[in-house]
């Protein structure tokens, strides 16, 4: 059970990284729609006027405008979600001593979304000790009652989401939750 809790905590802490990825996808989508609005593709040329099929042409500008507005709304909601996730993760990391190496490493990893090479250079430790401090920080957090309460709420939330999801978590992703970046 303890390993499952560590995996759940890592997933909880990795939510900001995943939220940033979703935001980047939405921004790319918005850029593509904006590009299409600025430089619409021409519908295919038809030589026979009687056989013109308007369904083969590109999307209408009005449709693209609605899509653009929808994506902009999604980006705004995603930004609001990211802010809340950062606050949640900060609340959890506050349970570690402010001057600890463990906290520094967990902040670099989960708030700054840095890779192990960067963390190693920044902390002046090789990767192995960095990861040892990371695991120690995870163990320290798991012992804190506030963190246990947050994880229980998160676990219940994810169970509810999976129940209502058309695509519940598969057996292939369950064992790989701790692999982030």
Coordinates of N, CA and C in Angstrom, one line a residue:
X1 N 0.8 -1.2 0.0 CA 0.0 0.0 0.0 C 0.9 1.3 0.0
X2 N 2.0 1.2 0.7 CA 2.9 2.4 0.8 C 3.4 2.8 -0.6
X3 N 3.7 1.8 -1.4 CA 4.2 2.1 -2.8 C 3.1 2.7 -3.6
X4 N 1.8 2.2 -3.4 CA 0.7 2.8 -4.1 C 0.5 4.3 -3.7
X5 N 0.7 4.6 -2.4 CA 0.5 5.9 -1.9 C 1.6 6.8 -2.6
X6 N 2.8 6.3 -2.7 CA 3.9 7.1 -3.3 C 3.6 7.4 -4.8
X7 N 3.1 6.4 -5.5 CA 2.7 6.6 -6.9 C 1.6 7.6 -7.0
X8 N 0.6 7.5 -6.1 CA -0.5 8.5 -6.1 C 0.0 9.9 -5.8
X9 N 0.9 10.0 -4.8 CA 1.5 11.4 -4.5 C 2.3 11.9 -5.7
X10 N 3.0 11.1 -6.4 CA 3.8 11.6 -7.6 C 2.8 12.0 -8.7
X11 N 1.7 11.3 -8.8 CA 0.7 11.7 -9.8 C 0.1 13.0 -9.4
X12 N -0.2 13.1 -8.2 CA -0.8 14.4 -7.6 C 0.1 15.5 -7.9
X13 N 1.4 15.4 -7.6 CA 2.4 16.4 -7.8 C 2.6 16.7 -9.2
X14 N 2.4 15.8 -10.1 CA 2.7 15.9 -11.5 C 1.5 16.5 -12.3
X15 N 0.5 16.9 -11.6 CA -0.7 17.5 -12.3 C -0.3 18.8 -13.0
X16 N 0.6 19.6 -12.5 CA 0.9 20.8 -13.1 C 1.6 20.6 -14.4
X17 N 2.5 19.7 -14.5 CA 3.2 19.3 -15.7 C 2.2 18.9 -16.8
X18 N 1.3 18.1 -16.4 CA 0.3 17.6 -17.4 C -0.6 18.7 -17.8
X19 N -1.0 19.6 -16.9 CA -1.8 20.8 -17.2 C -1.1 21.7 -18.2
X20 N 0.2 21.9 -18.0 CA 1.0 22.7 -18.9 C 1.0 22.1 -20.3
X21 N 1.1 20.8 -20.4 CA 1.1 20.1 -21.7 C -0.3 20.3 -22.4
X22 N -1.3 20.2 -21.6 CA -2.7 20.4 -22.2 C -2.8 21.8 -22.7
X23 N -2.3 22.8 -21.9 CA -2.4 24.2 -22.3 C -1.6 24.4 -23.6
X24 N -0.4 23.7 -23.8 CA 0.4 23.9 -25.0 C -0.3 23.3 -26.2
X25 N -1.0 22.2 -26.0 CA -1.8 21.6 -27.1 C -2.9 22.6 -27.5
X26 N -3.6 23.2 -26.5 CA -4.7 24.1 -26.9 C -4.1 25.4 -27.6
X27 N -3.0 25.8 -27.1 CA -2.4 27.0 -27.8 C -1.9 26.7 -29.2
X28 N -1.4 25.5 -29.4 CA -1.1 25.1 -30.8 C -2.4 25.0 -31.7
X29 N -3.4 24.5 -31.1 CA -4.7 24.4 -31.8 C -5.2 25.8 -32.2
X30 N -5.1 26.7 -31.2 CA -5.5 28.1 -31.5 C -4.7 28.7 -32.6
X31 N -3.4 28.5 -32.6 CA -2.5 29.1 -33.6 C -2.9 28.5 -35.0
X32 N -3.2 27.2 -35.1 CA -3.6 26.6 -36.3 C -4.9 27.2 -36.8
X33 N -5.9 27.4 -35.9 CA -7.2 28.0 -36.3 C -6.9 29.5 -36.8
X34 N -6.1 30.2 -36.0 CA -5.8 31.6 -36.4 C -5.2 31.7 -37.7
X35 N -4.2 30.8 -38.0 CA -3.6 30.7 -39.3 C -4.6 30.5 -40.4
X36 N -5.5 29.5 -40.2 CA -6.5 29.2 -41.2 C -7.4 30.4 -41.4
X37 N -7.7 31.2 -40.4 CA -8.6 32.4 -40.5 C -7.8 33.4 -41.4
X38 N -6.5 33.6 -41.1 CA -5.8 34.6 -41.8 C -5.5 34.2 -43.3
X39 N -5.3 32.9 -43.5 CA -4.9 32.4 -44.8 C -5.8 31.2 -45.1
X40 N -7.0 31.4 -45.5 CA -7.9 30.3 -45.7 C -7.5 29.5 -46.9
X41 N -7.7 28.2 -46.8 CA -7.4 27.3 -48.0 C -8.5 27.5 -49.0
X42 N -8.1 27.4 -50.2 CA -9.0 27.5 -51.3 C -9.7 26.2 -51.5
X43 N -11.1 26.2 -51.7 CA -11.8 25.0 -52.0 C -11.3 24.4 -53.4
X44 N -11.4 23.1 -53.6 CA -10.9 22.6 -54.8 C -11.7 23.1 -56.0
X45 N -11.0 23.3 -57.2 CA -11.6 23.8 -58.4 C -12.5 22.8 -59.0
X46 N -13.7 23.2 -59.4 CA -14.6 22.3 -60.1 C -14.8 22.8 -61.5
X47 N -14.7 22.0 -62.5 CA -14.9 22.4 -63.9 C -16.3 22.3 -64.3
X48 N -17.0 21.4 -63.7 CA -18.4 21.2 -64.1 C -19.3 22.0 -63.1
X49 N -19.9 23.1 -63.4 CA -20.7 23.9 -62.5 C -21.9 23.1 -62.0
X50 N -22.4 22.1 -62.7 CA -23.5 21.4 -62.2 C -23.2 20.4 -61.1
X51 N -21.9 20.0 -61.0 CA -21.5 19.0 -60.0 C -20.8 19.6 -58.8
X52 N -20.9 20.9 -58.6 CA -20.2 21.5 -57.5 C -20.8 21.0 -56.2
X53 N -19.9 20.5 -55.4 CA -20.4 20.0 -54.0 C -19.7 20.8 -53.0
X54 N -20.5 21.6 -52.3 CA -20.0 22.6 -51.3 C -19.5 21.9 -50.1
X55 N -19.8 20.6 -49.9 CA -19.4 19.9 -48.7 C -17.9 19.6 -48.7
X56 N -17.3 19.6 -49.9 CA -15.9 19.3 -50.1 C -15.0 20.5 -49.8
X57 N -15.5 21.7 -49.8 CA -14.7 22.9 -49.5 C -14.2 22.9 -48.1
X58 N -13.4 23.9 -47.9 CA -12.8 24.1 -46.5 C -13.9 24.6 -45.6
X59 N -13.6 24.6 -44.3 CA -14.6 25.1 -43.3 C -14.9 26.5 -43.5
X60 N -16.1 26.9 -43.3 CA -16.4 28.3 -43.4 C -15.8 29.2 -42.3
X61 N -15.6 30.4 -42.6 CA -15.0 31.3 -41.6 C -15.7 31.4 -40.3
X62 N -17.1 31.4 -40.4 CA -17.9 31.5 -39.2 C -17.6 30.3 -38.3
X63 N -17.5 29.1 -38.9 CA -17.2 27.9 -38.1 C -15.8 28.0 -37.4
X64 N -14.9 28.6 -38.2 CA -13.5 28.7 -37.6 C -13.6 29.8 -36.4
X65 N -14.4 30.8 -36.6 CA -14.5 31.8 -35.5 C -15.0 31.2 -34.3
X66 N -16.1 30.3 -34.4 CA -16.7 29.6 -33.3 C -15.6 28.7 -32.6
X67 N -14.9 28.0 -33.4 CA -13.9 27.1 -32.9 C -12.8 27.9 -32.2
X68 N -12.4 29.0 -32.7 CA -11.4 29.8 -32.1 C -11.9 30.3 -30.7
X69 N -13.1 30.8 -30.7 CA -13.7 31.2 -29.4 C -13.8 30.1 -28.4
X70 N -14.1 28.9 -28.9 CA -14.2 27.7 -28.0 C -12.8 27.4 -27.4
X71 N -11.8 27.4 -28.3 CA -10.4 27.1 -27.8 C -9.9 28.2 -26.9
X72 N -10.2 29.4 -27.1 CA -9.8 30.5 -26.2 C -10.5 30.3 -24.9
X73 N -11.7 29.9 -24.8 CA -12.4 29.6 -23.6 C -11.7 28.5 -22.8
X74 N -11.4 27.4 -23.6 CA -10.7 26.3 -23.0 C -9.4 26.7 -22.4
X75 N -8.6 27.5 -23.1 CA -7.3 28.0 -22.7 C -7.5 28.7 -21.4
X76 N -8.5 29.6 -21.3 CA -8.7 30.4 -20.1 C -9.0 29.5 -18.9
X77 N -9.9 28.5 -19.1 CA -10.2 27.5 -18.1 C -9.0 26.7 -17.7
X78 N -8.2 26.4 -18.6 CA -6.9 25.6 -18.4 C -6.0 26.4 -17.5
X79 N -5.9 27.7 -17.8 CA -5.0 28.6 -17.0 C -5.5 28.7 -15.6
X80 N -6.8 28.8 -15.4 CA -7.4 28.9 -14.1 C -7.1 27.5 -13.4
X81 N -7.2 26.4 -14.1 CA -6.9 25.1 -13.5 C -5.5 25.0 -13.1
X82 N -4.6 25.5 -13.9 CA -3.1 25.5 -13.6 C -2.8 26.3 -12.3
X83 N -3.5 27.4 -12.2 CA -3.2 28.3 -11.0 C -3.7 27.5 -9.8
X84 N -4.8 26.8 -9.8 CA -5.3 26.1 -8.7 C -4.4 24.9 -8.4
X85 N -3.9 24.2 -9.4 CA -3.0 23.1 -9.2 C -1.7 23.6 -8.5
X86 N -1.2 24.7 -9.0 CA 0.0 25.2 -8.4 C -0.2 25.5 -6.9
X87 N -1.3 26.1 -6.6 CA -1.6 26.4 -5.2 C -1.8 25.1 -4.4
X88 N -2.4 24.1 -4.9 CA -2.5 22.8 -4.2 C -1.2 22.1 -4.0
X89 N -0.3 22.1 -5.0 CA 1.0 21.5 -4.9 C 1.8 22.3 -3.9
X90 N 1.7 23.6 -3.9 CA 2.5 24.5 -3.0 C 2.0 24.1 -1.5
X91 N 0.7 24.0 -1.3 CA 0.2 23.6 0.0 C 0.9 22.3 0.5
X92 N 1.0 21.3 -0.4 CA 1.6 20.1 0.0 C 3.1 20.2 0.3
X93 N 3.8 20.9 -0.6 CA 5.2 21.1 -0.4 C 5.6 21.9 0.8
X94 N 4.7 22.7 1.3 CA 4.9 23.5 2.5 C 5.0 22.6 3.7
X95 N 4.7 21.4 3.6 CA 4.8 20.4 4.7 C 6.3 20.0 4.9
X96 N 7.1 20.3 3.9 CA 8.5 20.0 4.1 C 9.2 21.2 4.6
X97 N 10.3 21.0 5.3 CA 11.1 22.2 5.8 C 11.5 23.1 4.7
X98 N 11.4 24.4 4.9 CA 11.7 25.3 3.8 C 13.1 25.3 3.3
X99 N 14.0 24.9 4.1 CA 15.4 25.0 3.7 C 16.0 23.6 3.4
X100 N 15.1 22.6 3.2 CA 15.6 21.2 2.9 C 15.9 21.0 1.5
X101 N 16.8 20.2 1.2 CA 17.2 19.8 -0.1 C 16.0 19.1 -0.8
X102 N 15.3 18.3 0.0 CA 14.1 17.5 -0.5 C 13.1 18.5 -1.1
X103 N 12.8 19.5 -0.3 CA 11.8 20.5 -0.8 C 12.3 21.2 -2.1
X104 N 13.5 21.6 -2.1 CA 14.1 22.3 -3.3 C 14.0 21.4 -4.5
X105 N 14.3 20.1 -4.4 CA 14.2 19.2 -5.5 C 12.8 18.9 -5.9
X106 N 11.9 18.8 -5.0 CA 10.5 18.6 -5.3 C 9.9 19.8 -6.0
X107 N 10.3 21.0 -5.5 CA 9.8 22.2 -6.2 C 10.3 22.3 -7.6
X108 N 11.6 22.1 -7.8 CA 12.2 22.1 -9.1 C 11.5 21.1 -10.0
X109 N 11.2 20.0 -9.5 CA 10.6 18.9 -10.3 C 9.1 19.2 -10.7
X110 N 8.4 19.6 -9.6 CA 6.9 19.6 -9.8 C 6.3 21.0 -10.0
X111 N 7.0 22.1 -9.6 CA 6.5 23.4 -9.8 C 7.2 24.1 -11.0
X112 N 8.5 23.8 -11.2 CA 9.3 24.4 -12.3 C 9.3 23.4 -13.5
X113 N 8.9 22.2 -13.2 CA 8.8 21.1 -14.3 C 10.2 20.9 -14.9
X114 N 11.2 20.8 -14.1 CA 12.5 20.6 -14.6 C 12.9 19.1 -14.6
X115 N 13.8 18.8 -15.5 CA 14.2 17.4 -15.7 C 15.4 17.1 -14.7
X116 N 15.8 15.9 -14.6 CA 16.8 15.5 -13.6 C 18.1 16.1 -13.9
X117 N 18.5 16.3 -15.1 CA 19.8 16.9 -15.5 C 19.9 18.3 -14.9
X118 N 18.8 19.1 -15.1 CA 18.8 20.5 -14.6 C 18.8 20.5 -13.1
X119 N 18.0 19.6 -12.5 CA 18.0 19.5 -11.0 C 19.3 19.2 -10.5
X120 N 20.0 18.3 -11.1 CA 21.3 17.8 -10.7 C 22.3 19.0 -10.8
X121 N 22.3 19.7 -11.9 CA 23.2 20.9 -12.0 C 22.9 22.0 -11.0
X122 N 21.6 22.2 -10.8 CA 21.2 23.3 -9.9 C 21.5 23.0 -8.4
X123 N 21.4 21.7 -8.0 CA 21.6 21.4 -6.6 C 23.1 21.0 -6.4
X124 N 23.8 20.9 -7.4 CA 25.2 20.5 -7.3 C 25.4 19.0 -6.8
X125 N 24.4 18.2 -7.1 CA 24.4 16.8 -6.8 C 24.3 16.0 -8.0
X126 N 24.9 14.8 -8.0 CA 24.7 13.9 -9.1 C 23.2 13.4 -9.1
X127 N 22.8 12.8 -10.2 CA 21.4 12.3 -10.3 C 21.0 11.4 -9.2
X128 N 21.8 10.4 -8.9 CA 21.4 9.4 -7.9 C 21.1 10.0 -6.5
X129 N 22.0 10.9 -6.0 CA 21.6 11.6 -4.7 C 20.4 12.5 -4.9
X130 N 20.2 13.1 -6.0 CA 19.0 13.9 -6.2 C 17.8 13.1 -6.1
X131 N 17.8 11.9 -6.8 CA 16.6 11.0 -6.7 C 16.4 10.5 -5.3
X132 N 17.5 10.2 -4.6 CA 17.4 9.7 -3.2 C 16.7 10.8 -2.4
X133 N 17.1 12.1 -2.5 CA 16.5 13.1 -1.8 C 15.0 13.3 -2.2
X134 N 14.7 13.1 -3.5 CA 13.4 13.1 -4.0 C 12.5 12.1 -3.3
X135 N 13.0 10.8 -3.3 CA 12.2 9.7 -2.6 C 12.1 10.0 -1.1
X136 N 13.1 10.6 -0.5 CA 13.0 10.9 0.9 C 11.9 11.9 1.1
X137 N 11.9 12.9 0.3 CA 10.9 14.0 0.4 C 9.5 13.4 0.2
X138 N 9.3 12.5 -0.7 CA 8.0 11.8 -0.9 C 7.6 11.0 0.3
X139 N 8.6 10.3 0.9 CA 8.3 9.6 2.2 C 7.9 10.5 3.3
X140 N 8.6 11.7 3.4 CA 8.3 12.6 4.4 C 6.9 13.2 4.2
X141 N 6.6 13.5 3.0 CA 5.2 14.0 2.7 C 4.1 13.0 3.1
X142 N 4.4 11.7 2.7 CA 3.4 10.7 3.0 C 3.1 10.5 4.5
X143 N 4.0 10.9 5.3 CA 3.8 10.8 6.8 C 3.0 12.0 7.3
X144 N 2.8 13.0 6.6 CA 2.1 14.2 7.1 C 0.6 14.0 7.0
X145 N -0.1 14.3 8.0 CA -1.6 14.1 8.0 C -2.3 15.0 7.0
X146 N -1.8 16.2 6.8 CA -2.4 17.1 5.8 C -2.3 16.5 4.4
X147 N -1.1 15.9 4.1 CA -0.9 15.3 2.8 C -1.8 14.1 2.6
X148 N -1.9 13.3 3.6 CA -2.7 12.1 3.6 C -4.2 12.4 3.3
X149 N -4.6 13.5 3.9 CA -6.0 14.0 3.7 C -6.2 14.5 2.2
X150 N -5.2 15.2 1.7 CA -5.2 15.7 0.3 C -5.2 14.5 -0.6
X151 N -4.4 13.5 -0.4 CA -4.3 12.3 -1.3 C -5.6 11.5 -1.2
X152 N -6.3 11.4 -0.1 CA -7.5 10.7 0.0 C -8.6 11.4 -0.8
X153 N -8.6 12.7 -0.7 CA -9.6 13.5 -1.5 C -9.3 13.4 -3.0
X154 N -8.0 13.4 -3.4 CA -7.6 13.2 -4.8 C -8.0 11.8 -5.3
X155 N -7.7 10.8 -4.5 CA -8.1 9.5 -4.8 C -9.6 9.3 -5.1
X156 N -10.4 9.9 -4.2 CA -11.8 9.9 -4.4 C -12.3 10.6 -5.6
X157 N -11.6 11.7 -5.9 CA -11.9 12.5 -7.1 C -11.6 11.8 -8.4
X158 N -10.4 11.1 -8.4 CA -10.1 10.4 -9.6 C -10.9 9.1 -9.8
X159 N -11.4 8.5 -8.7 CA -12.3 7.4 -8.8 C -13.6 7.9 -9.4
X160 N -14.1 9.0 -9.0 CA -15.4 9.5 -9.5 C -15.2 9.9 -11.0
X161 N -14.1 10.5 -11.4 CA -13.8 10.8 -12.8 C -13.8 9.5 -13.6
X162 N -13.1 8.5 -13.1 CA -13.0 7.3 -13.9 C -14.4 6.6 -14.1
X163 N -15.2 6.7 -13.0 CA -16.6 6.1 -13.1 C -17.4 6.8 -14.3
X164 N -17.2 8.1 -14.4 CA -18.0 8.9 -15.4 C -17.3 9.0 -16.7
X165 N -16.1 8.5 -16.8 CA -15.3 8.6 -18.0 C -15.7 7.5 -19.0
X166 N -15.7 7.9 -20.3 CA -15.9 6.9 -21.3 C -14.7 6.0 -21.5
X167 N -13.6 6.5 -21.0 CA -12.3 5.7 -21.2 C -11.6 5.6 -19.8
X168 N -12.1 4.6 -19.0 CA -11.4 4.4 -17.7 C -10.0 4.0 -17.8
X169 N -9.2 4.3 -16.8 CA -7.8 4.0 -16.8 C -7.6 2.5 -17.1
X170 N -6.7 2.2 -18.0 CA -6.5 0.8 -18.4 C -5.4 0.2 -17.6
X171 N -5.3 -1.1 -17.7 CA -4.3 -1.9 -17.0 C -2.9 -1.4 -17.4
X172 N -2.8 -0.9 -18.6 CA -1.5 -0.5 -19.1 C -0.9 0.8 -18.5
X173 N -1.8 1.7 -18.1 CA -1.3 2.9 -17.6 C -1.2 2.9 -16.0
X174 N -1.8 2.0 -15.4 CA -1.8 1.9 -13.9 C -0.4 1.8 -13.3
X175 N 0.4 1.0 -13.9 CA 1.8 0.8 -13.4 C 2.8 1.9 -13.8
X176 N 2.4 2.8 -14.6 CA 3.3 3.8 -15.2 C 3.0 5.2 -14.8
X177 N 2.3 5.4 -13.7 CA 1.9 6.7 -13.2 C 3.1 7.5 -12.7
X178 N 4.1 6.8 -12.2 CA 5.2 7.6 -11.6 C 6.3 8.0 -12.7
X179 N 6.1 7.6 -13.9 CA 7.0 8.0 -15.0 C 6.5 9.3 -15.6
X180 N 7.1 10.4 -15.2 CA 6.7 11.7 -15.7 C 7.9 12.4 -16.3
X181 N 7.8 12.9 -17.5 CA 8.8 13.6 -18.3 C 9.8 12.6 -18.7

